[in-house]
PDB file of C-alpha atoms and ligand atoms in Angstrom:
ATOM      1  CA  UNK Z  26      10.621  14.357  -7.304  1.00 95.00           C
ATOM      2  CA  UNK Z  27       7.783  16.944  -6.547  1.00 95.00           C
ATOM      3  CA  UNK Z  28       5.949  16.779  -9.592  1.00 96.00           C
ATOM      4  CA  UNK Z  29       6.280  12.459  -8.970  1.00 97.00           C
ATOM      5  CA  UNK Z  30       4.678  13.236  -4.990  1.00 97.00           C
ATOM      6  CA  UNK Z  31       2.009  16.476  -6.901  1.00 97.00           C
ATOM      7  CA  UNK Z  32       0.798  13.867  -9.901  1.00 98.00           C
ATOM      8  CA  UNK Z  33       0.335  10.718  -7.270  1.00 98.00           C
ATOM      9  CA  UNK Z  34      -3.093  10.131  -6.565  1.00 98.00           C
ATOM     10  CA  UNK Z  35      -5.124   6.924  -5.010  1.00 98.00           C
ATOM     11  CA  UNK Z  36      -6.535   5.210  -7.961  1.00 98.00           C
ATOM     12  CA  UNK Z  37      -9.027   2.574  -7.549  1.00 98.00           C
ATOM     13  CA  UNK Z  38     -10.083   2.322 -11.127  1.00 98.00           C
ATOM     14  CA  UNK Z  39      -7.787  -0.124 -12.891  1.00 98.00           C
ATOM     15  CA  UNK Z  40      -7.542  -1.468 -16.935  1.00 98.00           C
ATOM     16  CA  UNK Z  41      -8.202  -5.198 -17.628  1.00 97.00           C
ATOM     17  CA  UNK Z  42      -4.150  -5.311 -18.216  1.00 98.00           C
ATOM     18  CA  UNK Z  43      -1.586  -7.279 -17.059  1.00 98.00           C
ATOM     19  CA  UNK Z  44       1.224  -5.867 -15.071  1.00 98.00           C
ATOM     20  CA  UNK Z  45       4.677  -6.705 -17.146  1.00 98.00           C
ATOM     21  CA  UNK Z  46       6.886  -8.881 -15.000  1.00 98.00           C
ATOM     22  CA  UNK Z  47       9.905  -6.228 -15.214  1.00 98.00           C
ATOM     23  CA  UNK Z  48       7.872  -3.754 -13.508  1.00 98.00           C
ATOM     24  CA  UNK Z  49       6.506  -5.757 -11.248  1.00 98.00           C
ATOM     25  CA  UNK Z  50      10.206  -6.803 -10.180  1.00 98.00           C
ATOM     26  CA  UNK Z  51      11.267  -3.295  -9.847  1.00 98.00           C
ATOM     27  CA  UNK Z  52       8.483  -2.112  -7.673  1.00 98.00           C
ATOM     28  CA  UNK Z  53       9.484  -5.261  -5.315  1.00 98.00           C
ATOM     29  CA  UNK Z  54      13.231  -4.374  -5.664  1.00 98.00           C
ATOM     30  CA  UNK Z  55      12.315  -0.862  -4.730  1.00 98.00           C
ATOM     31  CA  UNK Z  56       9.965  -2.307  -1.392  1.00 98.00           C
ATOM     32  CA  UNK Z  57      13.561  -4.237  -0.077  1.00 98.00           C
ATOM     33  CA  UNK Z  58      16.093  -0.806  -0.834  1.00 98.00           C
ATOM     34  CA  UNK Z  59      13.325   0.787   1.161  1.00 98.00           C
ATOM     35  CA  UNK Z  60      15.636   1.507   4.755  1.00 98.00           C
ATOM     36  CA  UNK Z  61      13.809   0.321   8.183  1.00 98.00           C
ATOM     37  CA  UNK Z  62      15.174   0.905  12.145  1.00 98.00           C
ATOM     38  CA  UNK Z  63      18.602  -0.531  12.523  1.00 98.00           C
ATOM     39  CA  UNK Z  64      18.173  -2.071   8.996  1.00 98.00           C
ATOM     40  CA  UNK Z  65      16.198  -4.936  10.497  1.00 98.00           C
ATOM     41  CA  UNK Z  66      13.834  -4.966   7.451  1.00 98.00           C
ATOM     42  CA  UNK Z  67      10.774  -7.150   9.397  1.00 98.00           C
ATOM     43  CA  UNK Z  68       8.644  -6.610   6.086  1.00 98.00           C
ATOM     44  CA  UNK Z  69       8.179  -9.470   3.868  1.00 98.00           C
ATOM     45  CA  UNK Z  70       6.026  -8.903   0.487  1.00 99.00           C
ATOM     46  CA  UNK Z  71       3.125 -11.216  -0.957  1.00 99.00           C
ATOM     47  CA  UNK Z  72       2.668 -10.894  -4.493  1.00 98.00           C
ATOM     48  CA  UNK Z  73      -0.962 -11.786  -5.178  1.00 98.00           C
ATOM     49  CA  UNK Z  74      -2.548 -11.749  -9.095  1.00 98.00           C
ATOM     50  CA  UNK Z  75      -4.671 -14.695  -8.618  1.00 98.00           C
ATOM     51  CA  UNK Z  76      -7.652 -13.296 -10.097  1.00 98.00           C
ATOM     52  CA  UNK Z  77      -9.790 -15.714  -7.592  1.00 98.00           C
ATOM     53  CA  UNK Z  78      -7.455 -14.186  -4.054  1.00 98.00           C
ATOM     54  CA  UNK Z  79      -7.725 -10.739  -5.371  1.00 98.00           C
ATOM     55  CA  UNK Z  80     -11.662 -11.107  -5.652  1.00 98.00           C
ATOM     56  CA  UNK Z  81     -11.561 -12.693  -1.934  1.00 98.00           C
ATOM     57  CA  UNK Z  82      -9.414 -10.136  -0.139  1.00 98.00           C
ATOM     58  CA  UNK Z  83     -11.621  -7.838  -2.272  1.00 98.00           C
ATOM     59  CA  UNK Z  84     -13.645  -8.321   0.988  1.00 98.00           C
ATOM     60  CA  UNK Z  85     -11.141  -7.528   3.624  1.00 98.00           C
ATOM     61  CA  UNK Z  86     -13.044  -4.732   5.111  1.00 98.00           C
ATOM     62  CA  UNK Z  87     -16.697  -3.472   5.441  1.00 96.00           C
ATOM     63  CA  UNK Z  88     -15.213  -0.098   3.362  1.00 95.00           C
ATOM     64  CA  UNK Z  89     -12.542   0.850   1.562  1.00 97.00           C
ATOM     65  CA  UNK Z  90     -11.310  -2.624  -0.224  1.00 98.00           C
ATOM     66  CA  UNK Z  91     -13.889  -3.790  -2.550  1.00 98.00           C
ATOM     67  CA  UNK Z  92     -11.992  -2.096  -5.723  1.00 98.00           C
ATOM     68  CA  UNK Z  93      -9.259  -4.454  -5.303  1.00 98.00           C
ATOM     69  CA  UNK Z  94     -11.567  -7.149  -6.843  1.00 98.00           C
ATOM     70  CA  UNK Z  95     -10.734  -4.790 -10.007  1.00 98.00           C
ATOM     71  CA  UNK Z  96      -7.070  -4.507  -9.738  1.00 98.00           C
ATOM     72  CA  UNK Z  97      -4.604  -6.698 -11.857  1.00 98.00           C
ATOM     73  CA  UNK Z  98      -1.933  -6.688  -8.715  1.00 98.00           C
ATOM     74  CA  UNK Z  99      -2.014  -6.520  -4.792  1.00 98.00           C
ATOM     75  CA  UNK Z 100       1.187  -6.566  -3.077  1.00 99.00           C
ATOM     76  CA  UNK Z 101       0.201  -7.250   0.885  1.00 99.00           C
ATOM     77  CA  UNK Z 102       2.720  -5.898   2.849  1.00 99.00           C
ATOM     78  CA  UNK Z 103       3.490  -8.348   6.425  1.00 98.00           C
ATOM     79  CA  UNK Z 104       5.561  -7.788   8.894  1.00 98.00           C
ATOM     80  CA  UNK Z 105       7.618 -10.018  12.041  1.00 98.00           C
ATOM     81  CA  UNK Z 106       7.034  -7.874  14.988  1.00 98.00           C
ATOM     82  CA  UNK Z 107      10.175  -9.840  16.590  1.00 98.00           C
ATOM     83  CA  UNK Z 108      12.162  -8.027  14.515  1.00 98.00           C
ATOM     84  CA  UNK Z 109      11.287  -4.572  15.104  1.00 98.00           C
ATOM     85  CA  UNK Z 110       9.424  -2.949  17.302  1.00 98.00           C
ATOM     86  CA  UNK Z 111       9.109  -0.304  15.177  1.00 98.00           C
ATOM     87  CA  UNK Z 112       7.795  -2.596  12.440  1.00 98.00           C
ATOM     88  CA  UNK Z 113       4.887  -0.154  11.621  1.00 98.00           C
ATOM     89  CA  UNK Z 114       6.783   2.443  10.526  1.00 98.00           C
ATOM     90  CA  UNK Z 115       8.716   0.462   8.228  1.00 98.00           C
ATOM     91  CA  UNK Z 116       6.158  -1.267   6.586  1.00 98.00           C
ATOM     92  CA  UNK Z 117       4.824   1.626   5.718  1.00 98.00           C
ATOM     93  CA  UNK Z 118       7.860   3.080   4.294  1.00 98.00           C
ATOM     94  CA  UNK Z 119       8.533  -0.328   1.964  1.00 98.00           C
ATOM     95  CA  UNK Z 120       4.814   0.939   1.076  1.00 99.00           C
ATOM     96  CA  UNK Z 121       4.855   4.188   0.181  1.00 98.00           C
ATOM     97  CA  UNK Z 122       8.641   3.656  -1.650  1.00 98.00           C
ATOM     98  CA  UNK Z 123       6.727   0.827  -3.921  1.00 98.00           C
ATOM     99  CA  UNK Z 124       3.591   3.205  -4.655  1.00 98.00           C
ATOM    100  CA  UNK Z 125       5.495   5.873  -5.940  1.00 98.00           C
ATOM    101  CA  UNK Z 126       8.097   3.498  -7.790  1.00 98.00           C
ATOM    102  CA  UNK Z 127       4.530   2.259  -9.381  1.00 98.00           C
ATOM    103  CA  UNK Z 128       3.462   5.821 -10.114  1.00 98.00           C
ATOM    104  CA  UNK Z 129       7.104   6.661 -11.632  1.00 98.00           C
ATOM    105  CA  UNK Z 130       6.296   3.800 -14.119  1.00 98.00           C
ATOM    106  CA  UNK Z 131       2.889   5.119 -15.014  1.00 98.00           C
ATOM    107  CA  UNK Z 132       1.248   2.786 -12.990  1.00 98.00           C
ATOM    108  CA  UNK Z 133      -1.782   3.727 -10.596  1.00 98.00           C
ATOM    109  CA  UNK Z 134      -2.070   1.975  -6.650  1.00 98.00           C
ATOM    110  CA  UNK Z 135      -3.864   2.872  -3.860  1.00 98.00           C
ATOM    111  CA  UNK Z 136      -3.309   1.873  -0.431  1.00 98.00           C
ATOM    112  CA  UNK Z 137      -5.582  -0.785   1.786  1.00 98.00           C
ATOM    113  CA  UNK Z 138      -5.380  -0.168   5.914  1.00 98.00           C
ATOM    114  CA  UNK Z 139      -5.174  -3.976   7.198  1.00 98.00           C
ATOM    115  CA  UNK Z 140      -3.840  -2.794  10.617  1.00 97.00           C
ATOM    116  CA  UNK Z 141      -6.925  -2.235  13.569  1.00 97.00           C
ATOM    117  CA  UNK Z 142      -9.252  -2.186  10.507  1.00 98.00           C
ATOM    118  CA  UNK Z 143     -12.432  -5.106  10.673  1.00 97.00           C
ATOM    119  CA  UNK Z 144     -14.262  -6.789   7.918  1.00 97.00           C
ATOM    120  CA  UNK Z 145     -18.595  -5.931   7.946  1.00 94.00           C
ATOM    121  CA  UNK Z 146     -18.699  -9.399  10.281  1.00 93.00           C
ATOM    122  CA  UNK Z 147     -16.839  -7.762  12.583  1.00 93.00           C
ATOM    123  CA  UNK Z 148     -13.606 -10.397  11.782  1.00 97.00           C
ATOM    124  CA  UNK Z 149     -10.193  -8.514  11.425  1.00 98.00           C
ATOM    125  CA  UNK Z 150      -8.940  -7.624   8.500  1.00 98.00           C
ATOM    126  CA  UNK Z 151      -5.551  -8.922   9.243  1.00 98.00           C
ATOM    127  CA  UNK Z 152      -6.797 -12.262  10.320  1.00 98.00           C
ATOM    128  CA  UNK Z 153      -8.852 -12.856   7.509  1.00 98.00           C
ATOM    129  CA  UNK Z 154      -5.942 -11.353   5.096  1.00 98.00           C
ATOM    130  CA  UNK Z 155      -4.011 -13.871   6.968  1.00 98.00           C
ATOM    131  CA  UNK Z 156      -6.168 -17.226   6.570  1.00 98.00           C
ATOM    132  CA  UNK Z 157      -6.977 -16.086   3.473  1.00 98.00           C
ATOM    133  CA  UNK Z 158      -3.221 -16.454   1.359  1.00 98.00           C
ATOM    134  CA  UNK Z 159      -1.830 -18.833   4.616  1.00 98.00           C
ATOM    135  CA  UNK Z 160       0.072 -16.002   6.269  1.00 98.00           C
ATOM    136  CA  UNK Z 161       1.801 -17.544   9.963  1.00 98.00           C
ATOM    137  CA  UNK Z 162       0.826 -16.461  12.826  1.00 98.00           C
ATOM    138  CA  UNK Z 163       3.497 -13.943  13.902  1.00 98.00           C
ATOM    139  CA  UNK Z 164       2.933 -11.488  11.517  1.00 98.00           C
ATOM    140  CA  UNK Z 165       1.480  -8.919  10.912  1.00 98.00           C
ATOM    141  CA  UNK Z 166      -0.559  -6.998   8.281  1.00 98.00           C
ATOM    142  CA  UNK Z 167       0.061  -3.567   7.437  1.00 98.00           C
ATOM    143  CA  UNK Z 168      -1.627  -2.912   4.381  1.00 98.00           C
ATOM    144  CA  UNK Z 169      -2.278  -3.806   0.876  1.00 99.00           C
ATOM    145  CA  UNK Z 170      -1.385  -2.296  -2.325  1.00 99.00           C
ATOM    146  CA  UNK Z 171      -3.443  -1.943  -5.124  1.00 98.00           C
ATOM    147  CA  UNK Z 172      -1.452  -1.866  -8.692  1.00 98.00           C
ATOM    148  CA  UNK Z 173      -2.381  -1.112 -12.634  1.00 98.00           C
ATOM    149  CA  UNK Z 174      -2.726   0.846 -15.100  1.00 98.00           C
ATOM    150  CA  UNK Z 175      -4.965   3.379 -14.495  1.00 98.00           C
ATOM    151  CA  UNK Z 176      -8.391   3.716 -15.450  1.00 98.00           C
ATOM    152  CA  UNK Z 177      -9.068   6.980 -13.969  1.00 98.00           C
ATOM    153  CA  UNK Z 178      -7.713  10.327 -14.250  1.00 96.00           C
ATOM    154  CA  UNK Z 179      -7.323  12.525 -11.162  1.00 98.00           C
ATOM    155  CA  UNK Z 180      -5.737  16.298 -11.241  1.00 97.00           C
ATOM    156  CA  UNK Z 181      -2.784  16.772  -9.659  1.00 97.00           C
ATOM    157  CA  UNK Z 182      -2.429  18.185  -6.349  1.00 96.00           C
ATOM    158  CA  UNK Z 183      -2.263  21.698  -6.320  1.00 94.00           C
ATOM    159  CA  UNK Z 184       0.634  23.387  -5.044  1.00 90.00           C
ATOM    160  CA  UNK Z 185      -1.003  26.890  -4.166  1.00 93.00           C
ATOM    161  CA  UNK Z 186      -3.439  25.018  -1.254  1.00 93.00           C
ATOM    162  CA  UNK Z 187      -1.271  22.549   0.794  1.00 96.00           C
ATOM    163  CA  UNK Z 188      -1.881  22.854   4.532  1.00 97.00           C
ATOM    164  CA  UNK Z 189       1.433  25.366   4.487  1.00 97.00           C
ATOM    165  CA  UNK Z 190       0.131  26.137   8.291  1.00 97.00           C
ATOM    166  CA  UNK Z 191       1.114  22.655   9.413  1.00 98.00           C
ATOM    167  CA  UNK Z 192       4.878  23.395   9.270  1.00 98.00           C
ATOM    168  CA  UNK Z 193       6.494  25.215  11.761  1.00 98.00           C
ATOM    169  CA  UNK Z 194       9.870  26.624  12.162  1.00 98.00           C
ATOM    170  CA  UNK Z 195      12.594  26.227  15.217  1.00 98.00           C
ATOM    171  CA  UNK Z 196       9.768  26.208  17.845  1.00 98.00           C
ATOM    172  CA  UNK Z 197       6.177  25.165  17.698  1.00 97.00           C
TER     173      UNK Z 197
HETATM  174  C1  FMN C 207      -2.364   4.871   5.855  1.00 82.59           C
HETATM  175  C2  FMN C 207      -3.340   4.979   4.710  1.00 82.59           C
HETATM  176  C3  FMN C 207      -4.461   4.171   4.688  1.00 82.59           C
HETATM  177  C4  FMN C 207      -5.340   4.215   3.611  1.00 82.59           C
HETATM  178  N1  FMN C 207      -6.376   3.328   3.565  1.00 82.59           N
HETATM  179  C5  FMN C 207      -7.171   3.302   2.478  1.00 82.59           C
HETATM  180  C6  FMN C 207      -8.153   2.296   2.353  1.00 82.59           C
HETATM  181  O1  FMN C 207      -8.283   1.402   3.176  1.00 82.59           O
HETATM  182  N2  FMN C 207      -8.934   2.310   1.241  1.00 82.59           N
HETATM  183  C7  FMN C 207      -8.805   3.269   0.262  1.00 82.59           C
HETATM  184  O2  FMN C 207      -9.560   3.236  -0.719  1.00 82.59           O
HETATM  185  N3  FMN C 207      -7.855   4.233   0.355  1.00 82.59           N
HETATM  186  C8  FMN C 207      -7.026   4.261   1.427  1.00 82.59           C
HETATM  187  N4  FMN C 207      -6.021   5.184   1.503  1.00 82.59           N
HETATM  188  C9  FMN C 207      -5.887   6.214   0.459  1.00 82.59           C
HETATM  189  C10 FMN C 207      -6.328   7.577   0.982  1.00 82.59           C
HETATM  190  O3  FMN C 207      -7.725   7.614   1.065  1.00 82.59           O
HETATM  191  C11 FMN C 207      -5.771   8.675   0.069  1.00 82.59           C
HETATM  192  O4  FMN C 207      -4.354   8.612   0.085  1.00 82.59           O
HETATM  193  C12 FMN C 207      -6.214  10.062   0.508  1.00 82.59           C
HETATM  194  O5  FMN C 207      -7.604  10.222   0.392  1.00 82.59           O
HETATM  195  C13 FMN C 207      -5.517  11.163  -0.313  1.00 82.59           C
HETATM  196  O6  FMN C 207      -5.746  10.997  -1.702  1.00 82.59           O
HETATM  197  P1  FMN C 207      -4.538  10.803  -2.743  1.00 82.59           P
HETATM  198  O7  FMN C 207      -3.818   9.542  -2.361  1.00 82.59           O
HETATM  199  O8  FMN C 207      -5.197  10.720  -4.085  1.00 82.59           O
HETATM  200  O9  FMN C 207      -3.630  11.990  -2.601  1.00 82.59           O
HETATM  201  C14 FMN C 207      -5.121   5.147   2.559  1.00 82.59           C
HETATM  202  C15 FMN C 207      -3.994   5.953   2.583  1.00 82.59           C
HETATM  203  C16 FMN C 207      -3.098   5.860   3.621  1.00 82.59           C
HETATM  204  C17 FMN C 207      -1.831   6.694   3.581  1.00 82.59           C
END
């Protein structure tokens, strides 16, 4: 498990491959085992490889998305805020649980903030994620996920400088 968290990196660099449909059904099996507050599960998952959608949510923010337009795969991750409360915090744990299923398979993803993040005419990135693949109204959108196979390399992270100063032990 800690050389699959040391060897995941954000990659934004992706081959002109398809994603084979057993892998793609894993890493969505692996989103809805992820657990969530009182096992309410308010996530839902939109698959998107429409080479034409990937290109338009490409331009969900002013920063930070554009690679997508690159990227095989997206899997935007929505949530009902009626169902949780805590819906945040799940989403992003159905997130992180698919990214590193992804990575397990040799796969490469980075993440996309949709959540309090704008596009460069100001619109929000969860409304125009939203109009954009016909999302309703009530939910929200947490992020996006970027999938292939990799067309960058990155080093792993190294061991010997990790902020070891951020934990603390019995009291603060
Ligand atoms: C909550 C969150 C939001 C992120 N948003 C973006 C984003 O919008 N665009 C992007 O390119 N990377 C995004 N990332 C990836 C981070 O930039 C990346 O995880 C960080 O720089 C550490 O690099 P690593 O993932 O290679 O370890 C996000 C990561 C997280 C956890």
């Amino acid at each position: 498990m800690l050389d699959l968290l040391k060897t995941r990196r954000s990659i934004r660099r992706f081959k002109d491959r398809e994603i084979e449909k057993e892998k793609v059904d894993m890493i969505l099996k692996a989103g809805l085992l992820s657990p969530s507050s009182r096992g309410r599960r308010p996530w839902e998952f939109i698959v998107v490889n429409d080479k034409q959608l990937l290109e338009t949510l490409s331009s969900c923010r002013e920063h930070g998305s554009q690679f997508l337009a690159g990227a095989p795969l997206a899997i935007v991750v929505i949530a009902d805020p009626d169902v949780c409360d805590v819906w945040v915090e799940d989403a992003s744990i159905a997130a992180i649980i698919m990214q590193l299923t992804a990575h397990w398979m040799g796969l490469g993803s980075c993440w996309i903030q949709a959540r309090k993040r704008y596009r460069a005419n100001d619109e929000k990135t969860e409304d125009y994620i939203k109009r954009s693949l016909g999302i309703p109204e009530k939910y929200n959108v947490e992020c996006i996920i970027a999938l292939g196979y990799k067309d960058e390399d990155k080093p792993p992270h190294d061991q010997e400088s990790l902020p070891y100063k951020k934990l603390h032990f019995n009291k603060y």
